[in-house]
Amino acid sequence: MRQMKFVAFLMAGPTCHHHAMWRHPETENRFLDPTFWETLARTLEVGRFDGLFFADVLCFHNETIMARGGQMSLLDPVPLVAMMARATSRIGLGVTMSTSFQEPYAIARMLATLDLLSGGRVAWNIVTSVGDLAAQNFGQEALPPRNERYDRAEEVLKVCLDMWTGWNDGALVLDKESGDFMDKTKIRRTEVAGRFVGGRGIFTVPPSAQRHPVIMQAGSSPRGRDFAARYAELIFTLQHSLADMQDFYCEMKERVDKAGRNPDDCAILVSVDPIVGETEAIAREKQAYINDLVDPSHGIPLVSAHIGLDLSQYPIDKPISDIPTEAGSRGSFDVILQGTKASKLTLGEAAKLFATSELCPQVVGTPESVADELQEFFDKKGCDGFIVTPTEMPGSFEAFTRSVVPILQKRGIFRKDYPGSTLRETIRA
């Protein structure tokens, strides 16, 4: 039987998708405490999640979000994932890393080391970054145009893949009697020269149990979708209704097939914000409570940061569909338009909703009704599984793993145990 996949969405800061998360009375706000992340990883592993991953932001979007506790990354996720790997044995561990600011060898070495030491459980969520503030933190004046960023991303990934696949089995000999440490004939030299990046030399990190990290991607623009179709093993997408999910799912599976890959080797996961209550009324009350905590001042600067265009220049009562944009992330703006077109929302209304759930479905109800809605999305080919995002931390994940997961397991559409030791084995089972 076809089974769902679950990946937890995390950020090393006060919020995830829901920008009032840190204000909830039951949110612990222990995002600077290493034991918090280790305990959370164990909770998700008990719930048999395929993995978790850290989204990452390389700058503060603006002073409003800094002051009011909006979406931000206060810590580098790589050391967090290393600690979480030590606290677990099966769950996958994803890190977001931009291709716009680091050389391929640095990325390949860091991720291969994490993958090897975790037993083959690492995923790389590839992004090209949005916004000039991130570029300025790296000493650049501005980000290159979107197409150029994707050209560079493809070259970076190709160099990394060439390095990761350069070692054959048996290359590490470790024969004390003969003195043979390594069989150099089983290690291929990388010789790649591109327009933006390259690599020449012998990669130093032996392969992990899954050979190299799983490739994850969340591009929404046509160029992003092409990139994902060629390389991604996990696709993370923001969709707003079952019909939107089905359209994206069908299109991406066709793109993967046209790229010469098996569509079953690319799992499409849609983002959902589950809010679980003992009764429907309690769940709806929880939803209203957390949504009312959203600071209206987050909305406009948040959307501006995501799409790379200052929206404060437009009236808040202007229909968002009437705002032209070619700058920044066209894919992100298309996601926002798709999620607001049915209601014909204004800029202000759309921005408030975006700060609530980034326009993803809030799946609200009892454990049974939440399971029912997720199963409908899944059975009707809206997705292969879900990116689960919290509204309180760590309570959202604790409630979901303890109440919803057992129902899905009983129905036979979610695993009761891990099929293997590596992340690639888990997502392809």
GROMACS .gro file of C-alpha atoms in nm:
model
  429
    1MET     CA    1   0.000   0.000   0.000
    2ARG     CA    2   0.118   0.352  -0.082
    3GLN     CA    3   0.229   0.528   0.236
    4MET     CA    4   0.261   0.893   0.337
    5LYS     CA    5   0.585   1.071   0.408
    6PHE     CA    6   0.632   1.333   0.680
    7VAL     CA    7   0.908   1.592   0.714
    8ALA     CA    8   0.907   1.848   0.996
    9PHE     CA    9   0.968   2.213   0.907
   10LEU     CA   10   1.203   2.389   1.151
   11MET     CA   11   1.384   2.720   1.184
   12ALA     CA   12   1.650   2.808   1.439
   13GLY     CA   13   1.458   3.107   1.568
   14PRO     CA   14   1.127   3.221   1.718
   15THR     CA   15   0.893   3.127   1.433
   16CYS     CA   16   0.842   2.887   1.145
   17HIS     CA   17   0.553   2.959   0.906
   18HIS     CA   18   0.329   3.097   1.177
   19HIS     CA   19   0.472   3.429   1.287
   20ALA     CA   20   0.297   3.432   1.621
   21MET     CA   21   0.441   3.097   1.729
   22TRP     CA   22   0.686   3.244   1.979
   23ARG     CA   23   0.403   3.436   2.148
   24HIS     CA   24   0.193   3.129   2.223
   25PRO     CA   25   0.181   3.060   2.601
   26GLU     CA   26   0.292   2.698   2.552
   27THR     CA   27   0.582   2.772   2.316
   28GLU     CA   28   0.902   2.715   2.508
   29ASN     CA   29   1.126   2.953   2.307
   30ARG     CA   30   1.429   2.738   2.383
   31PHE     CA   31   1.569   2.775   2.033
   32LEU     CA   32   1.917   2.855   2.175
   33ASP     CA   33   1.923   2.540   2.390
   34PRO     CA   34   2.088   2.235   2.229
   35THR     CA   35   1.893   1.991   2.448
   36PHE     CA   36   1.567   2.131   2.311
   37TRP     CA   37   1.663   2.033   1.955
   38GLU     CA   38   1.787   1.691   2.062
   39THR     CA   39   1.460   1.617   2.245
   40LEU     CA   40   1.254   1.740   1.950
   41ALA     CA   41   1.447   1.515   1.710
   42ARG     CA   42   1.376   1.215   1.933
   43THR     CA   43   1.006   1.306   1.948
   44LEU     CA   44   0.985   1.316   1.569
   45GLU     CA   45   1.177   0.989   1.539
   46VAL     CA   46   0.934   0.819   1.777
   47GLY     CA   47   0.662   0.948   1.541
   48ARG     CA   48   0.850   0.778   1.253
   49PHE     CA   49   0.888   1.101   1.054
   50ASP     CA   50   1.094   1.053   0.739
   51GLY     CA   51   1.293   1.356   0.838
   52LEU     CA   52   1.316   1.708   0.963
   53PHE     CA   53   1.477   2.003   0.794
   54PHE     CA   54   1.586   2.350   0.884
   55ALA     CA   55   1.482   2.632   0.656
   56ASP     CA   56   1.738   2.910   0.676
   57VAL     CA   57   1.748   3.287   0.636
   58LEU     CA   58   2.090   3.447   0.599
   59CYS     CA   59   1.991   3.793   0.719
   60PHE     CA   60   1.727   3.977   0.918
   61HIS     CA   61   1.453   4.066   0.670
   62ASN     CA   62   1.417   4.412   0.824
   63GLU     CA   63   1.408   4.597   1.156
   64THR     CA   64   1.033   4.545   1.202
   65ILE     CA   65   1.069   4.168   1.192
   66MET     CA   66   1.378   4.189   1.415
   67ALA     CA   67   1.197   4.394   1.677
   68ARG     CA   68   0.868   4.203   1.667
   69GLY     CA   69   0.994   3.845   1.644
   70GLY     CA   70   0.916   3.746   1.288
   71GLN     CA   71   1.076   3.484   1.068
   72MET     CA   72   1.452   3.465   1.123
   73SER     CA   73   1.738   3.220   1.168
   74LEU     CA   74   1.948   3.300   1.471
   75LEU     CA   75   2.174   2.995   1.437
   76ASP     CA   76   2.351   2.807   1.161
   77PRO     CA   77   2.155   2.482   1.119
   78VAL     CA   78   2.458   2.267   1.040
   79PRO     CA   79   2.580   2.229   1.402
   80LEU     CA   80   2.220   2.173   1.514
   81VAL     CA   81   2.180   1.886   1.269
   82ALA     CA   82   2.509   1.737   1.389
   83MET     CA   83   2.380   1.738   1.748
   84MET     CA   84   2.042   1.595   1.645
   85ALA     CA   85   2.219   1.317   1.456
   86ARG     CA   86   2.390   1.210   1.779
   87ALA     CA   87   2.056   1.201   1.961
   88THR     CA   88   1.881   0.982   1.700
   89SER     CA   89   1.951   0.683   1.476
   90ARG     CA   90   1.696   0.675   1.192
   91ILE     CA   91   1.530   1.008   1.120
   92GLY     CA   92   1.652   1.211   0.821
   93LEU     CA   93   1.819   1.546   0.885
   94GLY     CA   94   1.794   1.827   0.630
   95VAL     CA   95   1.984   2.154   0.607
   96THR     CA   96   1.918   2.449   0.381
   97MET     CA   97   2.228   2.583   0.211
   98SER     CA   98   2.241   2.855  -0.053
   99THR     CA   99   2.442   2.804  -0.370
  100SER     CA  100   2.489   3.178  -0.418
  101PHE     CA  101   2.762   3.245  -0.161
  102GLN     CA  102   2.984   2.940  -0.111
  103GLU     CA  103   3.210   2.741  -0.339
  104PRO     CA  104   3.106   2.384  -0.427
  105TYR     CA  105   3.395   2.217  -0.245
  106ALA     CA  106   3.303   2.384   0.085
  107ILE     CA  107   2.940   2.275   0.049
  108ALA     CA  108   3.028   1.924  -0.066
  109ARG     CA  109   3.278   1.869   0.216
  110MET     CA  110   3.049   1.996   0.491
  111LEU     CA  111   2.743   1.799   0.378
  112ALA     CA  112   2.937   1.480   0.301
  113THR     CA  113   3.089   1.490   0.648
  114LEU     CA  114   2.746   1.529   0.809
  115ASP     CA  115   2.607   1.252   0.590
  116LEU     CA  116   2.890   1.013   0.674
  117LEU     CA  117   2.882   1.077   1.050
  118SER     CA  118   2.500   1.049   1.066
  119GLY     CA  119   2.502   0.711   0.891
  120GLY     CA  120   2.358   0.844   0.565
  121ARG     CA  121   2.069   1.053   0.691
  122VAL     CA  122   2.136   1.402   0.552
  123ALA     CA  123   1.939   1.600   0.294
  124TRP     CA  124   2.044   1.923   0.124
  125ASN     CA  125   1.763   2.172   0.068
  126ILE     CA  126   1.902   2.378  -0.221
  127VAL     CA  127   1.814   2.747  -0.239
  128THR     CA  128   1.953   3.038  -0.440
  129SER     CA  129   1.855   3.305  -0.181
  130VAL     CA  130   1.628   3.607  -0.220
  131GLY     CA  131   1.704   3.967  -0.134
  132ASP     CA  132   2.010   4.187  -0.139
  133LEU     CA  133   2.047   4.195   0.241
  134ALA     CA  134   2.174   3.837   0.240
  135ALA     CA  135   2.419   3.921  -0.037
  136GLN     CA  136   2.549   4.219   0.160
  137ASN     CA  137   2.623   3.996   0.460
  138PHE     CA  138   2.860   3.809   0.227
  139GLY     CA  139   3.025   4.127   0.104
  140GLN     CA  140   2.829   4.160  -0.219
  141GLU     CA  141   2.624   4.462  -0.320
  142ALA     CA  142   2.330   4.272  -0.463
  143LEU     CA  143   2.214   3.928  -0.571
  144PRO     CA  144   2.254   3.838  -0.937
  145PRO     CA  145   1.936   3.807  -1.149
  146ARG     CA  146   1.718   3.502  -1.081
  147ASN     CA  147   1.815   3.307  -1.396
  148GLU     CA  148   2.183   3.365  -1.327
  149ARG     CA  149   2.138   3.236  -0.971
  150TYR     CA  150   1.981   2.917  -1.104
  151ASP     CA  151   2.261   2.878  -1.359
  152ARG     CA  152   2.511   2.899  -1.076
  153ALA     CA  153   2.304   2.662  -0.859
  154GLU     CA  154   2.307   2.399  -1.130
  155GLU     CA  155   2.683   2.427  -1.169
  156VAL     CA  156   2.737   2.407  -0.792
  157LEU     CA  157   2.522   2.094  -0.767
  158LYS     CA  158   2.698   1.929  -1.063
  159VAL     CA  159   3.037   1.987  -0.904
  160CYS     CA  160   2.916   1.852  -0.569
  161LEU     CA  161   2.767   1.543  -0.731
  162ASP     CA  162   3.089   1.482  -0.925
  163MET     CA  163   3.289   1.502  -0.602
  164TRP     CA  164   3.047   1.282  -0.408
  165THR     CA  165   3.053   1.009  -0.672
  166GLY     CA  166   3.430   1.006  -0.712
  167TRP     CA  167   3.491   0.730  -0.457
  168ASN     CA  168   3.434   0.363  -0.548
  169ASP     CA  169   3.370   0.087  -0.296
  170GLY     CA  170   3.687  -0.045  -0.136
  171ALA     CA  171   3.886   0.274  -0.181
  172LEU     CA  172   3.966   0.293   0.190
  173VAL     CA  173   4.189  -0.011   0.253
  174LEU     CA  174   4.334   0.036   0.604
  175ASP     CA  175   4.564  -0.268   0.577
  176LYS     CA  176   4.811  -0.242   0.865
  177GLU     CA  177   5.029  -0.532   0.750
  178SER     CA  178   5.088  -0.406   0.396
  179GLY     CA  179   5.079  -0.041   0.488
  180ASP     CA  180   4.815   0.028   0.222
  181PHE     CA  181   4.583   0.295   0.356
  182MET     CA  182   4.394   0.386   0.040
  183ASP     CA  183   4.357   0.246  -0.313
  184LYS     CA  184   4.406   0.556  -0.523
  185THR     CA  185   4.290   0.373  -0.838
  186LYS     CA  186   3.939   0.365  -0.689
  187ILE     CA  187   3.913   0.740  -0.641
  188ARG     CA  188   3.836   0.958  -0.943
  189ARG     CA  189   3.966   1.311  -0.973
  190THR     CA  190   3.714   1.593  -1.022
  191GLU     CA  191   3.779   1.810  -1.327
  192VAL     CA  192   3.484   2.046  -1.374
  193ALA     CA  193   3.504   2.401  -1.508
  194GLY     CA  194   3.187   2.605  -1.542
  195ARG     CA  195   3.094   2.964  -1.610
  196PHE     CA  196   3.049   3.043  -1.240
  197VAL     CA  197   3.218   2.767  -1.040
  198GLY     CA  198   3.432   2.461  -1.081
  199GLY     CA  199   3.646   2.208  -0.903
  200ARG     CA  200   3.980   2.042  -0.975
  201GLY     CA  201   4.121   1.781  -0.743
  202ILE     CA  202   4.049   1.471  -0.539
  203PHE     CA  203   3.756   1.493  -0.297
  204THR     CA  204   3.865   1.398   0.053
  205VAL     CA  205   3.550   1.268   0.224
  206PRO     CA  206   3.460   0.898   0.186
  207PRO     CA  207   3.099   0.823   0.085
  208SER     CA  208   2.825   0.763   0.341
  209ALA     CA  209   2.594   0.463   0.365
  210GLN     CA  210   2.362   0.636   0.115
  211ARG     CA  211   2.659   0.751  -0.102
  212HIS     CA  212   2.566   1.121  -0.090
  213PRO     CA  213   2.302   1.353   0.064
  214VAL     CA  214   1.942   1.343  -0.058
  215ILE     CA  215   1.861   1.644  -0.278
  216MET     CA  216   1.567   1.857  -0.168
  217GLN     CA  217   1.429   2.163  -0.348
  218ALA     CA  218   1.136   2.404  -0.321
  219GLY     CA  219   1.144   2.611  -0.640
  220SER     CA  220   0.804   2.736  -0.758
  221SER     CA  221   0.895   2.939  -1.066
  222PRO     CA  222   0.915   2.763  -1.405
  223ARG     CA  223   1.294   2.763  -1.377
  224GLY     CA  224   1.276   2.628  -1.024
  225ARG     CA  225   1.042   2.350  -1.132
  226ASP     CA  226   1.277   2.251  -1.415
  227PHE     CA  227   1.565   2.237  -1.169
  228ALA     CA  228   1.364   2.023  -0.928
  229ALA     CA  229   1.254   1.788  -1.206
  230ARG     CA  230   1.615   1.719  -1.301
  231TYR     CA  231   1.763   1.674  -0.955
  232ALA     CA  232   1.525   1.675  -0.657
  233GLU     CA  233   1.441   1.361  -0.461
  234LEU     CA  234   1.215   1.559  -0.226
  235ILE     CA  235   1.013   1.858  -0.342
  236PHE     CA  236   0.872   2.095  -0.081
  237THR     CA  237   0.582   2.304  -0.208
  238LEU     CA  238   0.333   2.558  -0.074
  239GLN     CA  239  -0.015   2.490  -0.212
  240HIS     CA  240  -0.352   2.614  -0.092
  241SER     CA  241  -0.624   2.369  -0.186
  242LEU     CA  242  -0.659   2.012  -0.304
  243ALA     CA  243  -0.707   2.132  -0.662
  244ASP     CA  244  -0.386   2.335  -0.645
  245MET     CA  245  -0.201   2.037  -0.499
  246GLN     CA  246  -0.329   1.805  -0.772
  247ASP     CA  247  -0.228   2.046  -1.048
  248PHE     CA  248   0.123   2.087  -0.908
  249TYR     CA  249   0.160   1.714  -0.842
  250CYS     CA  250   0.058   1.615  -1.193
  251GLU     CA  251   0.277   1.878  -1.357
  252MET     CA  252   0.586   1.795  -1.154
  253LYS     CA  253   0.555   1.420  -1.207
  254GLU     CA  254   0.534   1.487  -1.581
  255ARG     CA  255   0.839   1.714  -1.564
  256VAL     CA  256   1.037   1.448  -1.376
  257ASP     CA  257   0.941   1.188  -1.638
  258LYS     CA  258   1.042   1.419  -1.924
  259ALA     CA  259   1.374   1.477  -1.749
  260GLY     CA  260   1.441   1.104  -1.789
  261ARG     CA  261   1.385   1.010  -1.425
  262ASN     CA  262   1.141   0.775  -1.255
  263PRO     CA  263   0.863   0.994  -1.109
  264ASP     CA  264   0.846   0.759  -0.809
  265ASP     CA  265   1.201   0.865  -0.718
  266CYS     CA  266   1.084   1.221  -0.653
  267ALA     CA  267   0.847   1.267  -0.358
  268ILE     CA  268   0.627   1.577  -0.356
  269LEU     CA  269   0.543   1.706  -0.008
  270VAL     CA  270   0.294   1.987   0.056
  271SER     CA  271   0.309   2.210   0.361
  272VAL     CA  272   0.032   2.189   0.621
  273ASP     CA  273  -0.016   2.345   0.964
  274PRO     CA  274  -0.205   2.089   1.178
  275ILE     CA  275  -0.394   2.220   1.483
  276VAL     CA  276  -0.530   1.931   1.689
  277GLY     CA  277  -0.792   1.952   1.964
  278GLU     CA  278  -0.988   1.708   2.177
  279THR     CA  279  -1.304   1.827   1.998
  280GLU     CA  280  -1.366   2.024   1.679
  281ALA     CA  281  -1.472   2.324   1.887
  282ILE     CA  282  -1.154   2.317   2.094
  283ALA     CA  283  -0.942   2.287   1.780
  284ARG     CA  284  -1.117   2.586   1.618
  285GLU     CA  285  -1.071   2.785   1.936
  286LYS     CA  286  -0.700   2.702   1.934
  287GLN     CA  287  -0.679   2.814   1.571
  288ALA     CA  288  -0.854   3.145   1.638
  289TYR     CA  289  -0.635   3.209   1.941
  290ILE     CA  290  -0.300   3.160   1.769
  291ASN     CA  291  -0.407   3.341   1.452
  292ASP     CA  292  -0.520   3.644   1.652
  293LEU     CA  293  -0.168   3.671   1.795
  294VAL     CA  294  -0.020   3.754   1.453
  295ASP     CA  295   0.130   4.102   1.451
  296PRO     CA  296  -0.017   4.294   1.154
  297SER     CA  297   0.315   4.480   1.119
  298HIS     CA  298   0.481   4.156   1.006
  299GLY     CA  299   0.274   4.114   0.693
  300ILE     CA  300   0.400   4.369   0.442
  301PRO     CA  301   0.773   4.344   0.525
  302LEU     CA  302   0.751   3.965   0.533
  303VAL     CA  303   0.600   3.932   0.188
  304SER     CA  304   0.839   4.201   0.059
  305ALA     CA  305   1.135   3.999   0.186
  306HIS     CA  306   1.008   3.676   0.028
  307ILE     CA  307   0.954   3.822  -0.318
  308GLY     CA  308   1.240   4.074  -0.325
  309LEU     CA  309   1.016   4.377  -0.385
  310ASP     CA  310   0.929   4.658  -0.143
  311LEU     CA  311   0.550   4.639  -0.119
  312SER     CA  312   0.525   4.931   0.122
  313GLN     CA  313   0.510   5.159  -0.183
  314TYR     CA  314   0.161   5.026  -0.264
  315PRO     CA  315  -0.168   5.100  -0.082
  316ILE     CA  316  -0.270   4.817   0.150
  317ASP     CA  317  -0.619   4.814  -0.006
  318LYS     CA  318  -0.479   4.749  -0.354
  319PRO     CA  319  -0.570   4.403  -0.491
  320ILE     CA  320  -0.255   4.198  -0.472
  321SER     CA  321  -0.319   4.059  -0.820
  322ASP     CA  322  -0.274   4.413  -0.958
  323ILE     CA  323   0.083   4.448  -0.828
  324PRO     CA  324   0.346   4.395  -1.098
  325THR     CA  325   0.673   4.222  -1.009
  326GLU     CA  326   0.967   4.081  -1.196
  327ALA     CA  327   1.221   4.125  -0.919
  328GLY     CA  328   1.329   3.873  -0.658
  329SER     CA  329   1.150   3.544  -0.640
  330ARG     CA  330   0.879   3.526  -0.902
  331GLY     CA  331   0.791   3.178  -0.783
  332SER     CA  332   0.712   3.303  -0.431
  333PHE     CA  333   0.490   3.578  -0.567
  334ASP     CA  334   0.305   3.330  -0.787
  335VAL     CA  335   0.240   3.117  -0.478
  336ILE     CA  336   0.091   3.418  -0.302
  337LEU     CA  337  -0.124   3.508  -0.603
  338GLN     CA  338  -0.249   3.151  -0.631
  339GLY     CA  339  -0.348   3.145  -0.267
  340THR     CA  340  -0.539   3.474  -0.281
  341LYS     CA  341  -0.701   3.483  -0.625
  342ALA     CA  342  -1.023   3.309  -0.520
  343SER     CA  343  -1.092   3.566  -0.247
  344LYS     CA  344  -0.956   3.864  -0.443
  345LEU     CA  345  -0.762   3.974  -0.140
  346THR     CA  346  -0.600   4.311  -0.097
  347LEU     CA  347  -0.231   4.351  -0.025
  348GLY     CA  348  -0.300   4.401   0.346
  349GLU     CA  349  -0.530   4.099   0.373
  350ALA     CA  350  -0.291   3.874   0.184
  351ALA     CA  351   0.004   3.988   0.393
  352LYS     CA  352  -0.177   3.908   0.718
  353LEU     CA  353  -0.265   3.560   0.591
  354PHE     CA  354   0.092   3.506   0.476
  355ALA     CA  355   0.219   3.585   0.826
  356THR     CA  356  -0.030   3.332   0.965
  357SER     CA  357   0.054   3.022   0.761
  358GLU     CA  358   0.230   3.140   0.444
  359LEU     CA  359  -0.107   3.061   0.284
  360CYS     CA  360  -0.072   2.687   0.349
  361PRO     CA  361  -0.373   2.489   0.470
  362GLN     CA  362  -0.434   2.491   0.843
  363VAL     CA  363  -0.567   2.139   0.900
  364VAL     CA  364  -0.781   2.188   1.209
  365GLY     CA  365  -0.987   1.938   1.410
  366THR     CA  366  -0.979   1.625   1.620
  367PRO     CA  367  -0.708   1.367   1.555
  368GLU     CA  368  -0.957   1.170   1.343
  369SER     CA  369  -1.067   1.465   1.130
  370VAL     CA  370  -0.707   1.586   1.081
  371ALA     CA  371  -0.614   1.234   0.970
  372ASP     CA  372  -0.917   1.229   0.737
  373GLU     CA  373  -0.816   1.554   0.566
  374LEU     CA  374  -0.454   1.450   0.524
  375GLN     CA  375  -0.567   1.117   0.382
  376GLU     CA  376  -0.794   1.294   0.133
  377PHE     CA  377  -0.503   1.509   0.008
  378PHE     CA  378  -0.289   1.196  -0.018
  379ASP     CA  379  -0.541   0.951  -0.168
  380LYS     CA  380  -0.655   1.200  -0.432
  381LYS     CA  381  -0.295   1.244  -0.556
  382GLY     CA  382  -0.241   1.589  -0.419
  383CYS     CA  383   0.093   1.482  -0.274
  384ASP     CA  384   0.318   1.199  -0.159
  385GLY     CA  385   0.322   1.335   0.194
  386PHE     CA  386   0.354   1.648   0.402
  387ILE     CA  387   0.586   1.913   0.536
  388VAL     CA  388   0.445   1.953   0.887
  389THR     CA  389   0.484   2.303   1.030
  390PRO     CA  390   0.416   2.398   1.394
  391THR     CA  391   0.201   2.672   1.546
  392GLU     CA  392   0.345   2.616   1.893
  393MET     CA  393   0.675   2.459   1.986
  394PRO     CA  394   0.720   2.176   2.066
  395GLY     CA  395   0.351   2.112   2.141
  396SER     CA  396   0.238   2.096   1.778
  397PHE     CA  397   0.474   1.809   1.700
  398GLU     CA  398   0.402   1.630   2.027
  399ALA     CA  399   0.025   1.642   1.968
  400PHE     CA  400   0.061   1.531   1.607
  401THR     CA  401   0.293   1.237   1.675
  402ARG     CA  402   0.089   1.114   1.973
  403SER     CA  403  -0.262   1.154   1.833
  404VAL     CA  404  -0.267   1.174   1.452
  405VAL     CA  405   0.021   0.943   1.358
  406PRO     CA  406  -0.125   0.633   1.535
  407ILE     CA  407  -0.451   0.676   1.341
  408LEU     CA  408  -0.267   0.689   1.008
  409GLN     CA  409  -0.059   0.387   1.110
  410LYS     CA  410  -0.372   0.191   1.199
  411ARG     CA  411  -0.514   0.273   0.855
  412GLY     CA  412  -0.199   0.135   0.693
  413ILE     CA  413  -0.102   0.458   0.517
  414PHE     CA  414   0.192   0.549   0.740
  415ARG     CA  415   0.480   0.331   0.854
  416LYS     CA  416   0.513   0.175   1.198
  417ASP     CA  417   0.890   0.146   1.167
  418TYR     CA  418   1.174   0.266   0.948
  419PRO     CA  419   1.247   0.048   0.642
  420GLY     CA  420   1.623   0.096   0.659
  421SER     CA  421   1.899   0.301   0.812
  422THR     CA  422   1.942   0.579   0.553
  423LEU     CA  423   1.719   0.866   0.452
  424ARG     CA  424   1.718   0.761   0.086
  425GLU     CA  425   1.594   0.414   0.184
  426THR     CA  426   1.319   0.571   0.394
  427ILE     CA  427   1.183   0.810   0.133
  428ARG     CA  428   1.188   0.550  -0.144
  429ALA     CA  429   1.016   0.274   0.055
   0.00000   0.00000   0.00000
